[in-house]
C-alpha angles and dihedrals in degrees: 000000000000128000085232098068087055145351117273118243123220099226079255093066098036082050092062096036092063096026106236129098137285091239087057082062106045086051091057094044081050082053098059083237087124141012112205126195120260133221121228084256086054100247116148116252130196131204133189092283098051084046087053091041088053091055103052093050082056107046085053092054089048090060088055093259111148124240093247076052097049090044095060099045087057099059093066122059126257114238136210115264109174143266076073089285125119136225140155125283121252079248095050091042081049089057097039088054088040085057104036084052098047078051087057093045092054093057097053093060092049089050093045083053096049096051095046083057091041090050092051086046096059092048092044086052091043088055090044090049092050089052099051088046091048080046092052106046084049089058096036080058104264115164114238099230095062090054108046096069091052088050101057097042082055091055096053098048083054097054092034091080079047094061099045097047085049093064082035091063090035088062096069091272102118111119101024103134092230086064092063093050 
């Protein structure tokens, strides 16, 4: 893009333009969503694409599309569709959707992976909690004997779930996502 076809905008200027703020900008730049030109003092300078680009973004995020979404939208062309307006083809809406699914895939898996470590956290912080208050009684007086049954009893109702998820995954369970809630 020349400076000759139009007039280049400071982000101050582009802000207003499109009323939103310079920081808005500044975030989709961050995002890779858009690459404006810069000055020899390194000032960012928009043209009318980047202009056009920003409000399409916008107008996406209007009608309630994310930024991964929007993202993905932009990477493929818009086409004419007729009545002079543009859109995206049924093969690039495949792809949008192909991509937008393998994000949420991802994520699952992400999640799935989250709540297994949550769950081995808890446990870690029950058996750390029986210890302290193990730790606690011993130092209030109380005699070990009393204790050591109770101990014990509390050890095996904590490996007992153990158990019990071990044959469940055995099974063929493993990777159901009500295992993982």
């Amino acid at each position: 893009m020349s400076s000759e076809e139009s007039p280049l905008l400071t982000i101050r200027d582009a802000a207003e333009r499109l009323q939103v703020t310079p920081r808005t900008l500044k975030y989709y730049e961050e995002l890779g969503l858009v690459t404006p030109t810069r000055s020899g003092g390194r000032y960012r300078l928009y043209g009318e694409q980047d202009l056009e680009r920003f409000a399409r973004i916008l107008r996406l995020r209007s009608l309630g599309f994310s930024l991964q979404g929007i993202i993905e939208m932009l990477k493929r062309p818009l086409e004419p569709v007729g009545d002079g307006r543009k859109g995206y083809s049924v093969e690039s809406l495949r792809q949008i959707g192909d991509a937008l699914a393998q994000q949420i895939d991802a994520l699952d898996a992400r999640i799935s992976a989250v709540r297994r470590e949550l769950k081995e956290a808890r446990a870690l912080r029950d058996e750390l909690g029986d210890d302290l208050d193990y730790l606690r009684r011993r130092i209030a007086g109380e005699k070990v004997e009393n204790m050591i049954d109770q101990r014990i009893a509390a050890r095996r109702k904590r490996e007992k779930p153990r158990r019990d998820e071990g044959s469940e995954r055995s099974e063929g369970d493993e990777g159901t996502k009500g295992a993982d809630e």
